Coordinates of N, CA and C in Angstrom, one line a residue:
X39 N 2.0 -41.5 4.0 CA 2.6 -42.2 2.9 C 3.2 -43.5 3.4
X40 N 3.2 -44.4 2.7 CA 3.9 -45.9 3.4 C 5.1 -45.8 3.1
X41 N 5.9 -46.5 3.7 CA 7.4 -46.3 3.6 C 7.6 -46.8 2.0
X42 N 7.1 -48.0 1.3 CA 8.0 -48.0 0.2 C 7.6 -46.9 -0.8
X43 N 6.1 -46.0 -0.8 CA 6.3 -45.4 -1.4 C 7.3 -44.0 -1.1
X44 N 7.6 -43.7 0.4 CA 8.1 -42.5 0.8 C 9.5 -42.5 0.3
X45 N 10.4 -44.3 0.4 CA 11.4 -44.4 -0.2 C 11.6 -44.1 -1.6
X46 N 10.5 -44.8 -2.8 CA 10.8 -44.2 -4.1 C 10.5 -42.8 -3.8
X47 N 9.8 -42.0 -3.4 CA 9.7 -40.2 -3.7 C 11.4 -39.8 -3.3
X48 N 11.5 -40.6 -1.9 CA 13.2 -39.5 -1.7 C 14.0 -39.9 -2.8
X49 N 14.1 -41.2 -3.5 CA 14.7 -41.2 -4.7 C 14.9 -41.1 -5.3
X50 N 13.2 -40.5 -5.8 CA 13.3 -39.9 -7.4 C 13.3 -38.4 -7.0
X51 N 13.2 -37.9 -5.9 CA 13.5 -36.2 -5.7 C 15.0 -36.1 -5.4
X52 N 16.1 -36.8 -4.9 CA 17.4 -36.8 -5.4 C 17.9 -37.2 -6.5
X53 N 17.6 -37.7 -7.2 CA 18.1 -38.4 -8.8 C 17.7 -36.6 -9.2
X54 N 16.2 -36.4 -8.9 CA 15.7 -35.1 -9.6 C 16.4 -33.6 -9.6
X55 N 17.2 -33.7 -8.0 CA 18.1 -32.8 -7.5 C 19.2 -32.6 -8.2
X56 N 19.9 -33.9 -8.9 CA 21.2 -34.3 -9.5 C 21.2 -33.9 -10.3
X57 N 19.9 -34.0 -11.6 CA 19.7 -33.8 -12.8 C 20.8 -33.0 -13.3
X58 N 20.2 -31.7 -12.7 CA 20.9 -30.6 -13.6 C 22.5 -30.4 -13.5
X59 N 23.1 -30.9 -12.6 CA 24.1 -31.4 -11.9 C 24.9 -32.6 -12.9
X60 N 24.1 -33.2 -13.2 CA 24.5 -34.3 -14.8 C 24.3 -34.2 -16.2
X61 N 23.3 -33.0 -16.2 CA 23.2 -32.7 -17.6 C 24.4 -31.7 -18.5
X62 N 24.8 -31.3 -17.4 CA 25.7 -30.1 -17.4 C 27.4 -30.5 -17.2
X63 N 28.5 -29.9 -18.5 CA 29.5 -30.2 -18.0 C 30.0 -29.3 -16.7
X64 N 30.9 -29.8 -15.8 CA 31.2 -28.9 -14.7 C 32.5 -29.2 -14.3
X65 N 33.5 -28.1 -14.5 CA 34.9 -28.3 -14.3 C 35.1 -29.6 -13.5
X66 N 36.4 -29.9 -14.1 CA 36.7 -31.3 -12.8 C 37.7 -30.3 -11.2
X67 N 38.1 -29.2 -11.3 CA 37.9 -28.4 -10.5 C 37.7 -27.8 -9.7
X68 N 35.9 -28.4 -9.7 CA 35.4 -27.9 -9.0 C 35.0 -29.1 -7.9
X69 N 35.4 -30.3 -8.4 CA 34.8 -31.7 -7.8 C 36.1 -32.3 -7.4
X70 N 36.3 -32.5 -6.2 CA 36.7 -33.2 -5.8 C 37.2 -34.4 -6.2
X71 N 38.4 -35.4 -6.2 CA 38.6 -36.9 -6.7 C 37.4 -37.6 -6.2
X72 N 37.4 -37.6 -4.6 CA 36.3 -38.7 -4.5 C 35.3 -38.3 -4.5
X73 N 34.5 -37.4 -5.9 CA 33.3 -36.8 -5.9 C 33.1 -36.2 -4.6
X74 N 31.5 -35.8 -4.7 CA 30.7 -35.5 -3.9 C 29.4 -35.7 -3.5
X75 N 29.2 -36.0 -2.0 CA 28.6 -37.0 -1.8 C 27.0 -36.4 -0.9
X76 N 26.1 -36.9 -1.6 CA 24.6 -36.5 -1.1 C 23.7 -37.4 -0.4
X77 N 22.5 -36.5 0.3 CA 21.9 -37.6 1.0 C 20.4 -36.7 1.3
X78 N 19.4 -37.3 1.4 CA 18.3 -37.4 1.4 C 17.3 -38.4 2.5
X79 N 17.0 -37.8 3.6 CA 16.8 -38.6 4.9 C 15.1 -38.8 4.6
X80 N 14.4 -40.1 5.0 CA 13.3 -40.2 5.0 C 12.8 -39.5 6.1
X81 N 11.6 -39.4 6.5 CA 10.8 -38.4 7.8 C 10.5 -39.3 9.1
X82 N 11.7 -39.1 10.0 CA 11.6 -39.5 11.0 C 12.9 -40.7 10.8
X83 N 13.5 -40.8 10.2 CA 14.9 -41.2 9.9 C 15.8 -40.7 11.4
X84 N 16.2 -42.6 11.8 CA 16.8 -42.5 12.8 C 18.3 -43.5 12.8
X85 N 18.7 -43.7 11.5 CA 19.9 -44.3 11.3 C 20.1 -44.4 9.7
X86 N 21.3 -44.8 9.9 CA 21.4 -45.0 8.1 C 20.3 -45.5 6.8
X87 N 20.2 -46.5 7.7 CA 19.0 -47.1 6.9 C 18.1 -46.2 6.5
X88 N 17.6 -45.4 7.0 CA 16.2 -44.4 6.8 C 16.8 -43.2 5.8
X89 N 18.1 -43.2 5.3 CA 18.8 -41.8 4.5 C 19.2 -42.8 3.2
X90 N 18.7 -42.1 1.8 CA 19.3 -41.9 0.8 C 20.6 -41.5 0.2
X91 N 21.6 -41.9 0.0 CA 23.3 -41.5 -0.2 C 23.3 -41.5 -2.0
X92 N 24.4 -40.7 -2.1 CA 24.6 -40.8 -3.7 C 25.7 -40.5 -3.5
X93 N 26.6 -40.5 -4.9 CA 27.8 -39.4 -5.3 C 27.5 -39.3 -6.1
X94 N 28.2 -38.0 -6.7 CA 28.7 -37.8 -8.0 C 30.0 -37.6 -8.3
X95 N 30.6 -37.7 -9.0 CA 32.0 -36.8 -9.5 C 32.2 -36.9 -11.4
X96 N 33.4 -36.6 -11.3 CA 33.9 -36.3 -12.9 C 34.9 -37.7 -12.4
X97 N 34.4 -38.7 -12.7 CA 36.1 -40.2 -12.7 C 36.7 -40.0 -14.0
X98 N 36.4 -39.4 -14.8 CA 37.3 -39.3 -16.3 C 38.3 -38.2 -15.9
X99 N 38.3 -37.1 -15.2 CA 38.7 -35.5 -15.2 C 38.3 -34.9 -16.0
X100 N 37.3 -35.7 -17.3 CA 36.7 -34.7 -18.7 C 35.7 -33.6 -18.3
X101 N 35.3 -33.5 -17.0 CA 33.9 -32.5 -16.9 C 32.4 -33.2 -16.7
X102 N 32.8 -34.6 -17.7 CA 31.5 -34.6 -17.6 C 31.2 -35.3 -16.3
X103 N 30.2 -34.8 -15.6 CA 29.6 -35.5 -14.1 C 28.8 -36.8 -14.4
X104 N 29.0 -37.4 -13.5 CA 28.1 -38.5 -13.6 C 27.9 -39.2 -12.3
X105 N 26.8 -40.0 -11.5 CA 26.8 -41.5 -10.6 C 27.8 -41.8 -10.2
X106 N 28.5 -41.5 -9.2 CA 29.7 -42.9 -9.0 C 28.9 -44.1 -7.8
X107 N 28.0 -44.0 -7.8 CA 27.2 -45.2 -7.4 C 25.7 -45.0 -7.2
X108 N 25.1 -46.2 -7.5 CA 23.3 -46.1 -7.5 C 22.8 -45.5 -5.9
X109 N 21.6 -44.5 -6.0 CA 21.2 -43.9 -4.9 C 20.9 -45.3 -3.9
X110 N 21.5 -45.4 -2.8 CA 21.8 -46.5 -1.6 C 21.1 -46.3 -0.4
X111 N 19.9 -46.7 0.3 CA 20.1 -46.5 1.6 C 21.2 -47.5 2.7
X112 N 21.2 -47.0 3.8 CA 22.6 -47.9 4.6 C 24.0 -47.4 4.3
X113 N 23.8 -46.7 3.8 CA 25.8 -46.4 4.0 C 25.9 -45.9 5.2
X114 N 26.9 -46.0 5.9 CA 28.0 -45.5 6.8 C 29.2 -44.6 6.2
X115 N 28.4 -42.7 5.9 CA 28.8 -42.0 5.2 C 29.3 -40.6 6.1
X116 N 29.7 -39.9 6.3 CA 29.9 -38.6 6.6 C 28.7 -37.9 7.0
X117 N 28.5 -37.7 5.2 CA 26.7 -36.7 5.1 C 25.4 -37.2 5.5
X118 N 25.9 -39.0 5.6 CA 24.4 -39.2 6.3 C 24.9 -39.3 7.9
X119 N 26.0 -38.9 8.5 CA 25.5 -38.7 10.2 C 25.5 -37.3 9.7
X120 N 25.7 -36.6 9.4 CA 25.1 -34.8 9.2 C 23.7 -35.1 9.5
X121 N 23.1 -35.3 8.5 CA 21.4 -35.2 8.0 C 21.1 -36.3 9.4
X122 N 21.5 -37.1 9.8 CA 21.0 -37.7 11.0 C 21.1 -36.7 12.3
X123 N 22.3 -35.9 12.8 CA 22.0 -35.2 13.4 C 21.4 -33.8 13.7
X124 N 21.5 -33.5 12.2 CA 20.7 -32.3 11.7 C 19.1 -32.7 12.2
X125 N 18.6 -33.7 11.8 CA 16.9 -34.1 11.9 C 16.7 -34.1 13.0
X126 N 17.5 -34.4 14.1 CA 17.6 -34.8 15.7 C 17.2 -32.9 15.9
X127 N 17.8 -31.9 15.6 CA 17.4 -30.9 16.2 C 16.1 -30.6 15.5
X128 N 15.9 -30.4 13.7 CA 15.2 -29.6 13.0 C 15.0 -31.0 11.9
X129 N 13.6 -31.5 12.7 CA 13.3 -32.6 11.2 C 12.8 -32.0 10.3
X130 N 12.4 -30.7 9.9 CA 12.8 -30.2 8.7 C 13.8 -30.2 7.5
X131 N 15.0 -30.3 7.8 CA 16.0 -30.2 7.4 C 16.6 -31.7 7.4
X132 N 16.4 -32.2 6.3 CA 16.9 -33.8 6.0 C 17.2 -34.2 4.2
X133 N 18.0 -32.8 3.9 CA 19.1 -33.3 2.9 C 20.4 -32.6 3.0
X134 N 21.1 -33.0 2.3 CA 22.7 -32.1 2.9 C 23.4 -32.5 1.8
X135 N 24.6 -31.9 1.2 CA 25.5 -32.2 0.3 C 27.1 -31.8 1.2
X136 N 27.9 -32.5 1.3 CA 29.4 -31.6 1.2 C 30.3 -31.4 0.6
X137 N 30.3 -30.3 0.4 CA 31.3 -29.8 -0.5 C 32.4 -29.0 0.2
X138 N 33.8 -29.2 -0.8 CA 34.7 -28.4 -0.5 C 34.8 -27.1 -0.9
X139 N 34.8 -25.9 -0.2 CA 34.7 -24.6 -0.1 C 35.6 -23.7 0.4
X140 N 35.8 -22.6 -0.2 CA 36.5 -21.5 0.8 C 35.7 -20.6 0.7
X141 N 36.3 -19.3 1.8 CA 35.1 -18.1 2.5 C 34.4 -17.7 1.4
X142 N 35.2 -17.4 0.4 CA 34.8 -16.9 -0.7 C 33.3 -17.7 -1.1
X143 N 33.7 -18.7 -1.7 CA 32.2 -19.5 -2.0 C 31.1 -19.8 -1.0
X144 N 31.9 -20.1 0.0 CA 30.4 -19.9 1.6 C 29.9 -19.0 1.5
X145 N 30.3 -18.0 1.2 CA 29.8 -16.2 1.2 C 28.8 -16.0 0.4
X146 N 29.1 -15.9 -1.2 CA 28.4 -16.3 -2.2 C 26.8 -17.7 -1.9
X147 N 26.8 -18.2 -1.3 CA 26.2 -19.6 -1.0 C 25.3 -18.9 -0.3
X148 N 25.3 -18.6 0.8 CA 24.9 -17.7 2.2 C 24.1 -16.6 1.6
X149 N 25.2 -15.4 1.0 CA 24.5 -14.1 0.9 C 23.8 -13.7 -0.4
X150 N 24.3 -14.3 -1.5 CA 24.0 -14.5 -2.9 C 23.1 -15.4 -3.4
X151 N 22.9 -16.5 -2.8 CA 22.0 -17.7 -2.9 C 21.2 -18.1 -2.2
X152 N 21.7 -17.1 -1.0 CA 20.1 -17.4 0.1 C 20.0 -19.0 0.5
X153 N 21.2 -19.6 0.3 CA 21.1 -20.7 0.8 C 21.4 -21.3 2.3
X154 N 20.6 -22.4 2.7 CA 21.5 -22.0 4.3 C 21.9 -23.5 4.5
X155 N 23.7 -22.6 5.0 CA 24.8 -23.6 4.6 C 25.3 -23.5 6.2
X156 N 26.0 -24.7 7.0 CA 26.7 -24.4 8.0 C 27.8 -25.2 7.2
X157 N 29.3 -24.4 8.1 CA 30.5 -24.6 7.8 C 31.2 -25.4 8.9
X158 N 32.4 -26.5 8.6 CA 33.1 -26.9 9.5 C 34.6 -27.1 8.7
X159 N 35.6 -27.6 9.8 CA 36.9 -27.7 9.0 C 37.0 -29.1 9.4

């Protein structure tokens, strides 16, 4: 695939990830003030540049989610050194979200959803 088209696919499969995430009201709650922040690494992604960033949050407190900025490559973000050093062991693994959690919800995430989540503080 040539990069500019590998770039539009990671962008329209994160926007696509979001969707349901925007279509849907979702406690303010459950989101953090400074949203929540996603990322989407191209293949073989070896710095910012090569990762897709988003957020989302609730900026009203009404529920409703939305963008708090257009999907970006180049930030200097949290989740994209995750997904950068994540790829460095398992270039499989090159999208990542963070979220704020307790045992409770890692648990549920992990054993309930079969999803595979690493935890830090």
């Amino acid at each position: 695939m040539n990069p500019a088209s590998e770039r539009a696919f990671v962008i329209s499969s994160l926007e696509a990830a979001l969707e349901p995430l925007l279509k849907h009201p979702v406690s303010p709650l459950l989101i953090p003030p400074e949203g929540i922040p996603f990322g989407y690494a191209l293949r073989g992604a070896r710095d910012s540049t090569g990762v897709a960033f988003v957020r989302i949050g609730t900026p009203h407190g009404c529920g409703a989610t939305e963008p708090l900025c257009t999907v970006t490559f180049g930030m200097d973000e949290p989740v994209v050194r995750v997904i950068l050093t994540v790829t460095k062991f398992n270039p499989a693994m090159r999208c990542a979200a963070m979220l704020p959690f307790s045992d409770r919800a890692l648990a549920v995430l992990e054993e309930d959803l079969f999803l595979e989540c690493a935890s830090f503080s």
